[in-house]
């Protein structure tokens, strides 16, 4: 980081960085990996440099060519702590009429997924067909929405994200409505989804899944945690010594095992060699 990158803070490159500063740089690296700006090899190389950095001047070059979250493109990552973002559902209950209020699949299929606004009431029909309603990235026109499904020799699959309360009230005749997620409490301020309707020789399933971005972030977090564990001083040496010790134990075990079994076959072979042959005894008689 240079003085130009931090006006009004003389001598900033020489200041010691704290753990929070390094974690903010790691967040930028994770976002860059998820967006395809860095490949895995570059990510791991820069991650190692981040945890080895001791000053702001050593941290700044690591993200100099990467944009910070929500800004395109800053010259360097800001090392100042920003206020935490609001993680509530308030930003996803947007009001309005909704993007689509109905869907029909007759010997075919339909999908509602990605960024769309769920209306207060959504109706769908699946006749000899199937449909998918994915709410993981959707906005909601109200705090409570109703999805009415009619499945006749067909099926409808509803996917909700964590934090959404689901109430299932459908009726099934030689079919059914999935009740596994019904009644699970949601997050404070989260929307409620009521699923009702009728299923005849068909079914309506409800499952709870995380978004792809959340699963990808968890995968990155696990890789980062493994990298941090590998970077702890002394761990590699202890593991190497442990491997050498186990290798010596295996060699000693094989050596003892071999010496314990070799004399027996050799003794039997010598006894057979010294034992008179039956045919010789027959001719002698």
mmCIF file of C-alpha atoms in Angstrom:
data_model
loop_
_atom_site.group_PDB
_atom_site.id
_atom_site.type_symbol
_atom_site.label_atom_id
_atom_site.label_comp_id
_atom_site.label_asym_id
_atom_site.label_seq_id
_atom_site.Cartn_x
_atom_site.Cartn_y
_atom_site.Cartn_z
ATOM 1 C CA UNK A 1 0.000 0.000 0.000
ATOM 2 C CA UNK A 2 1.387 3.444 -0.901
ATOM 3 C CA UNK A 3 0.893 6.855 0.619
ATOM 4 C CA UNK A 4 -1.227 7.803 -2.435
ATOM 5 C CA UNK A 5 -3.597 4.959 -1.650
ATOM 6 C CA UNK A 6 -4.120 6.260 1.879
ATOM 7 C CA UNK A 7 -4.068 10.070 1.854
ATOM 8 C CA UNK A 8 -3.839 11.765 5.216
ATOM 9 C CA UNK A 9 -2.125 8.801 6.887
ATOM 10 C CA UNK A 10 1.632 9.435 6.724
ATOM 11 C CA UNK A 11 3.799 6.393 7.249
ATOM 12 C CA UNK A 12 0.862 3.983 6.763
ATOM 13 C CA UNK A 13 2.850 1.406 4.741
ATOM 14 C CA UNK A 14 5.074 0.834 7.758
ATOM 15 C CA UNK A 15 2.218 0.314 10.215
ATOM 16 C CA UNK A 16 1.736 -3.207 11.509
ATOM 17 C CA UNK A 17 -1.351 -4.986 10.160
ATOM 18 C CA UNK A 18 -3.707 -6.837 12.489
ATOM 19 C CA UNK A 19 -5.649 -10.061 11.973
ATOM 20 C CA UNK A 20 -8.763 -8.109 10.960
ATOM 21 C CA UNK A 21 -6.788 -6.393 8.168
ATOM 22 C CA UNK A 22 -5.602 -9.729 6.836
ATOM 23 C CA UNK A 23 -9.132 -11.176 6.985
ATOM 24 C CA UNK A 24 -10.460 -8.277 4.895
ATOM 25 C CA UNK A 25 -7.853 -9.055 2.244
ATOM 26 C CA UNK A 26 -8.834 -12.742 2.373
ATOM 27 C CA UNK A 27 -12.483 -11.777 1.730
ATOM 28 C CA UNK A 28 -11.458 -9.914 -1.421
ATOM 29 C CA UNK A 29 -9.452 -12.940 -2.595
ATOM 30 C CA UNK A 30 -12.439 -15.242 -2.003
ATOM 31 C CA UNK A 31 -14.724 -12.985 -4.031
ATOM 32 C CA UNK A 32 -12.170 -12.841 -6.832
ATOM 33 C CA UNK A 33 -11.931 -16.648 -6.900
ATOM 34 C CA UNK A 34 -15.715 -17.034 -6.958
ATOM 35 C CA UNK A 35 -15.993 -14.512 -9.824
ATOM 36 C CA UNK A 36 -13.267 -16.210 -11.865
ATOM 37 C CA UNK A 37 -10.728 -13.382 -11.555
ATOM 38 C CA UNK A 38 -8.265 -15.761 -9.884
ATOM 39 C CA UNK A 39 -7.683 -19.444 -10.430
ATOM 40 C CA UNK A 40 -7.085 -21.810 -7.518
ATOM 41 C CA UNK A 41 -3.286 -21.691 -7.824
ATOM 42 C CA UNK A 42 -3.237 -17.884 -7.740
ATOM 43 C CA UNK A 43 -5.721 -17.855 -4.862
ATOM 44 C CA UNK A 44 -3.594 -20.189 -2.740
ATOM 45 C CA UNK A 45 -0.397 -18.241 -3.540
ATOM 46 C CA UNK A 46 -1.919 -14.895 -2.559
ATOM 47 C CA UNK A 47 -3.591 -16.420 0.486
ATOM 48 C CA UNK A 48 -0.225 -17.579 1.776
ATOM 49 C CA UNK A 49 1.253 -14.113 1.147
ATOM 50 C CA UNK A 50 -1.649 -12.566 3.080
ATOM 51 C CA UNK A 51 -1.088 -14.602 6.219
ATOM 52 C CA UNK A 52 2.650 -13.935 6.062
ATOM 53 C CA UNK A 53 2.225 -10.159 5.661
ATOM 54 C CA UNK A 54 3.122 -8.026 8.687
ATOM 55 C CA UNK A 55 2.509 -4.447 7.466
ATOM 56 C CA UNK A 56 0.029 -2.556 5.314
ATOM 57 C CA UNK A 57 2.736 -2.115 2.720
ATOM 58 C CA UNK A 58 2.975 -5.915 2.353
ATOM 59 C CA UNK A 59 -0.801 -6.419 2.224
ATOM 60 C CA UNK A 60 -1.714 -3.798 -0.375
ATOM 61 C CA UNK A 61 0.009 -5.343 -3.465
ATOM 62 C CA UNK A 62 -1.868 -8.620 -2.946
ATOM 63 C CA UNK A 63 -5.188 -7.084 -4.038
ATOM 64 C CA UNK A 64 -3.925 -4.159 -6.120
ATOM 65 C CA UNK A 65 -5.377 -5.638 -9.347
ATOM 66 C CA UNK A 66 -8.660 -6.822 -7.748
ATOM 67 C CA UNK A 67 -11.885 -4.866 -7.137
ATOM 68 C CA UNK A 68 -13.256 -4.680 -3.621
ATOM 69 C CA UNK A 69 -16.741 -6.009 -2.912
ATOM 70 C CA UNK A 70 -19.439 -3.773 -4.405
ATOM 71 C CA UNK A 71 -16.975 -1.310 -5.991
ATOM 72 C CA UNK A 72 -15.623 -1.403 -9.551
ATOM 73 C CA UNK A 73 -12.737 -1.062 -9.691
ATOM 74 C CA UNK A 74 -10.777 0.511 -6.791
ATOM 75 C CA UNK A 75 -6.981 0.609 -7.089
ATOM 76 C CA UNK A 76 -6.452 -1.288 -3.849
ATOM 77 C CA UNK A 77 -8.536 -2.962 -1.181
ATOM 78 C CA UNK A 78 -9.528 -0.748 1.704
ATOM 79 C CA UNK A 79 -7.968 -1.802 4.963
ATOM 80 C CA UNK A 80 -10.461 0.154 7.037
ATOM 81 C CA UNK A 81 -13.244 -1.806 8.676
ATOM 82 C CA UNK A 82 -16.635 -1.125 7.097
ATOM 83 C CA UNK A 83 -19.927 -1.285 9.006
ATOM 84 C CA UNK A 84 -21.502 -4.763 8.820
ATOM 85 C CA UNK A 85 -24.084 -5.292 6.124
ATOM 86 C CA UNK A 86 -27.668 -5.890 7.097
ATOM 87 C CA UNK A 87 -28.341 -9.619 6.766
ATOM 88 C CA UNK A 88 -32.102 -9.399 7.403
ATOM 89 C CA UNK A 89 -34.873 -10.257 4.947
ATOM 90 C CA UNK A 90 -36.052 -6.648 4.722
ATOM 91 C CA UNK A 91 -34.304 -6.119 1.395
ATOM 92 C CA UNK A 92 -36.055 -9.099 -0.199
ATOM 93 C CA UNK A 93 -39.646 -8.271 0.773
ATOM 94 C CA UNK A 94 -40.063 -5.644 -1.934
ATOM 95 C CA UNK A 95 -43.837 -5.339 -2.407
ATOM 96 C CA UNK A 96 -45.440 -4.939 -5.804
ATOM 97 C CA UNK A 97 -47.357 -7.417 -7.951
ATOM 98 C CA UNK A 98 -44.746 -10.056 -8.630
ATOM 99 C CA UNK A 99 -43.008 -11.206 -11.801
ATOM 100 C CA UNK A 100 -45.384 -14.061 -12.595
ATOM 101 C CA UNK A 101 -48.603 -15.221 -10.982
ATOM 102 C CA UNK A 102 -49.236 -18.579 -12.692
ATOM 103 C CA UNK A 103 -47.653 -21.461 -14.610
ATOM 104 C CA UNK A 104 -49.050 -24.475 -16.495
ATOM 105 C CA UNK A 105 -47.389 -27.689 -17.659
ATOM 106 C CA UNK A 106 -49.449 -30.090 -19.807
ATOM 107 C CA UNK A 107 -47.305 -33.036 -20.864
ATOM 108 C CA UNK A 108 -44.382 -30.636 -20.491
ATOM 109 C CA UNK A 109 -42.654 -28.631 -17.767
ATOM 110 C CA UNK A 110 -42.170 -25.161 -16.341
ATOM 111 C CA UNK A 111 -39.596 -23.385 -14.185
ATOM 112 C CA UNK A 112 -39.537 -20.305 -12.008
ATOM 113 C CA UNK A 113 -36.022 -19.752 -10.693
ATOM 114 C CA UNK A 114 -33.259 -17.207 -10.357
ATOM 115 C CA UNK A 115 -34.052 -13.540 -9.696
ATOM 116 C CA UNK A 116 -37.822 -13.119 -9.763
ATOM 117 C CA UNK A 117 -40.489 -11.671 -7.471
ATOM 118 C CA UNK A 118 -42.965 -14.091 -5.927
ATOM 119 C CA UNK A 119 -46.496 -12.618 -5.953
ATOM 120 C CA UNK A 120 -48.843 -12.760 -2.995
ATOM 121 C CA UNK A 121 -50.579 -15.680 -4.682
ATOM 122 C CA UNK A 122 -49.019 -17.995 -7.251
ATOM 123 C CA UNK A 123 -51.029 -20.776 -8.957
ATOM 124 C CA UNK A 124 -49.582 -23.628 -10.993
ATOM 125 C CA UNK A 125 -50.988 -26.708 -12.729
ATOM 126 C CA UNK A 126 -49.031 -29.812 -13.766
ATOM 127 C CA UNK A 127 -50.946 -32.386 -15.868
ATOM 128 C CA UNK A 128 -48.802 -35.263 -17.058
ATOM 129 C CA UNK A 129 -45.878 -32.936 -16.562
ATOM 130 C CA UNK A 130 -43.707 -31.293 -13.956
ATOM 131 C CA UNK A 131 -42.700 -27.932 -12.628
ATOM 132 C CA UNK A 132 -39.961 -26.379 -10.499
ATOM 133 C CA UNK A 133 -40.414 -23.307 -8.294
ATOM 134 C CA UNK A 134 -37.089 -22.152 -6.855
ATOM 135 C CA UNK A 135 -37.289 -19.387 -4.232
ATOM 136 C CA UNK A 136 -33.641 -19.314 -3.162
ATOM 137 C CA UNK A 137 -32.760 -16.139 -5.085
ATOM 138 C CA UNK A 138 -36.280 -14.717 -5.353
ATOM 139 C CA UNK A 139 -37.731 -11.556 -3.847
ATOM 140 C CA UNK A 140 -41.162 -11.555 -2.214
ATOM 141 C CA UNK A 141 -44.009 -9.152 -2.814
ATOM 142 C CA UNK A 142 -45.240 -9.643 0.765
ATOM 143 C CA UNK A 143 -44.182 -11.185 4.057
ATOM 144 C CA UNK A 144 -46.627 -14.054 3.415
ATOM 145 C CA UNK A 145 -47.180 -15.618 -0.003
ATOM 146 C CA UNK A 146 -49.359 -18.523 -1.080
ATOM 147 C CA UNK A 147 -48.455 -21.120 -3.717
ATOM 148 C CA UNK A 148 -51.398 -23.221 -4.924
ATOM 149 C CA UNK A 149 -50.419 -26.387 -6.779
ATOM 150 C CA UNK A 150 -52.665 -28.705 -8.794
ATOM 151 C CA UNK A 151 -50.773 -31.867 -9.738
ATOM 152 C CA UNK A 152 -52.673 -34.501 -11.777
ATOM 153 C CA UNK A 153 -50.470 -37.416 -12.784
ATOM 154 C CA UNK A 154 -47.603 -34.962 -12.528
ATOM 155 C CA UNK A 155 -45.491 -33.206 -9.950
ATOM 156 C CA UNK A 156 -44.283 -29.855 -8.676
ATOM 157 C CA UNK A 157 -41.033 -29.311 -6.770
ATOM 158 C CA UNK A 158 -40.666 -26.247 -4.536
ATOM 159 C CA UNK A 159 -37.203 -25.221 -3.289
ATOM 160 C CA UNK A 160 -36.910 -22.718 -0.422
ATOM 161 C CA UNK A 161 -33.788 -21.226 1.177
ATOM 162 C CA UNK A 162 -32.913 -21.493 4.882
ATOM 163 C CA UNK A 163 -34.767 -18.958 6.997
ATOM 164 C CA UNK A 164 -38.107 -19.233 5.177
ATOM 165 C CA UNK A 165 -41.060 -20.670 7.103
ATOM 166 C CA UNK A 166 -43.165 -23.146 5.132
ATOM 167 C CA UNK A 167 -46.717 -24.301 5.887
ATOM 168 C CA UNK A 168 -48.070 -27.174 3.781
ATOM 169 C CA UNK A 169 -51.856 -27.566 3.613
ATOM 170 C CA UNK A 170 -52.478 -29.486 0.387
ATOM 171 C CA UNK A 171 -54.762 -32.490 -0.117
ATOM 172 C CA UNK A 172 -53.610 -35.641 -1.861
ATOM 173 C CA UNK A 173 -55.669 -38.475 -3.399
ATOM 174 C CA UNK A 174 -53.429 -41.354 -4.471
ATOM 175 C CA UNK A 175 -50.775 -38.641 -4.257
ATOM 176 C CA UNK A 176 -49.415 -36.333 -1.618
ATOM 177 C CA UNK A 177 -47.776 -33.169 -0.380
ATOM 178 C CA UNK A 178 -44.332 -33.278 1.218
ATOM 179 C CA UNK A 179 -44.663 -32.286 4.889
ATOM 180 C CA UNK A 180 -41.022 -32.548 5.969
ATOM 181 C CA UNK A 181 -40.343 -28.799 5.920
ATOM 182 C CA UNK A 182 -43.757 -27.762 7.194
ATOM 183 C CA UNK A 183 -43.658 -25.891 10.482
ATOM 184 C CA UNK A 184 -39.881 -25.340 10.573
ATOM 185 C CA UNK A 185 -39.375 -21.878 12.169
ATOM 186 C CA UNK A 186 -37.998 -19.173 9.921
ATOM 187 C CA UNK A 187 -35.618 -16.299 10.567
ATOM 188 C CA UNK A 188 -36.910 -13.128 12.246
ATOM 189 C CA UNK A 189 -38.476 -10.982 9.545
ATOM 190 C CA UNK A 190 -38.273 -13.819 7.013
ATOM 191 C CA UNK A 191 -41.169 -14.533 4.661
ATOM 192 C CA UNK A 192 -43.748 -17.275 5.135
ATOM 193 C CA UNK A 193 -44.686 -19.543 2.243
ATOM 194 C CA UNK A 194 -48.042 -21.365 2.361
ATOM 195 C CA UNK A 195 -48.301 -24.338 0.009
ATOM 196 C CA UNK A 196 -51.794 -25.679 -0.681
ATOM 197 C CA UNK A 197 -53.718 -27.279 -3.538
ATOM 198 C CA UNK A 198 -54.662 -30.757 -4.751
ATOM 199 C CA UNK A 199 -52.668 -33.764 -5.951
ATOM 200 C CA UNK A 200 -54.240 -36.724 -7.768
ATOM 201 C CA UNK A 201 -51.851 -39.476 -8.778
ATOM 202 C CA UNK A 202 -49.164 -36.885 -8.386
ATOM 203 C CA UNK A 203 -47.119 -35.097 -5.781
ATOM 204 C CA UNK A 204 -45.844 -31.755 -4.543
ATOM 205 C CA UNK A 205 -42.396 -31.788 -2.965
ATOM 206 C CA UNK A 206 -40.853 -29.152 -0.729
ATOM 207 C CA UNK A 207 -37.119 -29.109 0.017
ATOM 208 C CA UNK A 208 -34.757 -26.645 1.657
ATOM 209 C CA UNK A 209 -31.431 -25.873 -0.045
ATOM 210 C CA UNK A 210 -28.725 -23.258 0.173
ATOM 211 C CA UNK A 211 -27.893 -21.149 -2.847
ATOM 212 C CA UNK A 212 -25.025 -22.133 -5.108
ATOM 213 C CA UNK A 213 -23.132 -19.059 -3.976
ATOM 214 C CA UNK A 214 -23.514 -20.088 -0.313
ATOM 215 C CA UNK A 215 -22.328 -23.628 -1.047
ATOM 216 C CA UNK A 216 -19.396 -22.276 -3.047
ATOM 217 C CA UNK A 217 -18.514 -19.940 -0.179
ATOM 218 C CA UNK A 218 -18.568 -22.834 2.295
ATOM 219 C CA UNK A 219 -16.238 -24.782 0.022
ATOM 220 C CA UNK A 220 -13.853 -21.826 -0.130
ATOM 221 C CA UNK A 221 -14.001 -21.448 3.660
ATOM 222 C CA UNK A 222 -13.059 -25.109 4.109
ATOM 223 C CA UNK A 223 -10.129 -24.750 1.713
ATOM 224 C CA UNK A 224 -8.989 -21.608 3.513
ATOM 225 C CA UNK A 225 -9.208 -23.355 6.891
ATOM 226 C CA UNK A 226 -7.154 -26.286 5.593
ATOM 227 C CA UNK A 227 -4.571 -23.876 4.214
ATOM 228 C CA UNK A 228 -4.353 -22.074 7.555
ATOM 229 C CA UNK A 229 -3.852 -25.377 9.364
ATOM 230 C CA UNK A 230 -1.050 -26.324 6.974
ATOM 231 C CA UNK A 231 0.610 -22.958 7.545
ATOM 232 C CA UNK A 232 0.862 -23.398 11.338
ATOM 233 C CA UNK A 233 4.616 -23.576 12.185
ATOM 234 C CA UNK A 234 5.791 -26.977 13.337
ATOM 235 C CA UNK A 235 2.864 -29.003 12.042
ATOM 236 C CA UNK A 236 4.667 -30.140 8.882
ATOM 237 C CA UNK A 237 7.760 -31.133 10.884
ATOM 238 C CA UNK A 238 5.702 -33.104 13.395
ATOM 239 C CA UNK A 239 3.793 -34.865 10.630
ATOM 240 C CA UNK A 240 7.034 -35.689 8.820
ATOM 241 C CA UNK A 241 8.595 -37.120 11.993
ATOM 242 C CA UNK A 242 5.445 -39.095 12.692
ATOM 243 C CA UNK A 243 5.551 -40.552 9.173
ATOM 244 C CA UNK A 244 9.201 -41.535 9.550
ATOM 245 C CA UNK A 245 8.487 -43.207 12.893
ATOM 246 C CA UNK A 246 5.552 -45.141 11.461
ATOM 247 C CA UNK A 247 7.728 -46.227 8.533
ATOM 248 C CA UNK A 248 10.395 -47.579 10.906
ATOM 249 C CA UNK A 249 7.748 -49.428 12.890
ATOM 250 C CA UNK A 250 6.442 -51.046 9.715
ATOM 251 C CA UNK A 251 9.963 -52.131 8.734
ATOM 252 C CA UNK A 252 10.601 -53.635 12.178
ATOM 253 C CA UNK A 253 7.274 -55.436 12.059
ATOM 254 C CA UNK A 254 8.004 -56.885 8.604
ATOM 255 C CA UNK A 255 11.515 -57.913 9.719
ATOM 256 C CA UNK A 256 10.288 -59.708 12.836
ATOM 257 C CA UNK A 257 7.411 -61.278 10.969
ATOM 258 C CA UNK A 258 9.744 -62.591 8.263
ATOM 259 C CA UNK A 259 12.280 -64.083 10.688
ATOM 260 C CA UNK A 260 9.537 -65.726 12.688
ATOM 261 C CA UNK A 261 8.212 -67.705 9.718
ATOM 262 C CA UNK A 262 11.250 -68.513 7.592
ATOM 263 C CA UNK A 263 12.822 -71.251 9.852
ATOM 264 C CA UNK A 264 9.701 -73.403 9.858
ATOM 265 C CA UNK A 265 9.530 -74.056 6.090
ATOM 266 C CA UNK A 266 13.303 -74.577 5.989
ATOM 267 C CA UNK A 267 13.174 -77.152 8.810
ATOM 268 C CA UNK A 268 10.375 -79.026 7.088
ATOM 269 C CA UNK A 269 12.347 -79.093 3.849
ATOM 270 C CA UNK A 270 15.413 -80.534 5.604
ATOM 271 C CA UNK A 271 13.318 -83.185 7.326
ATOM 272 C CA UNK A 272 11.828 -84.286 4.012
ATOM 273 C CA UNK A 273 15.303 -84.490 2.502
ATOM 274 C CA UNK A 274 16.651 -86.720 5.310
ATOM 275 C CA UNK A 275 13.525 -88.900 5.481
ATOM 276 C CA UNK A 276 13.943 -92.277 3.618
ATOM 277 C CA UNK A 277 11.830 -92.560 0.534
ATOM 278 C CA UNK A 278 9.051 -95.163 0.600
ATOM 279 C CA UNK A 279 10.168 -96.615 -2.706
ATOM 280 C CA UNK A 280 13.683 -97.134 -1.323
ATOM 281 C CA UNK A 281 12.302 -98.974 1.680
ATOM 282 C CA UNK A 282 10.227 -101.153 -0.645
ATOM 283 C CA UNK A 283 13.261 -102.210 -2.698
ATOM 284 C CA UNK A 284 15.292 -102.838 0.457
ATOM 285 C CA UNK A 285 12.640 -105.179 1.781
#
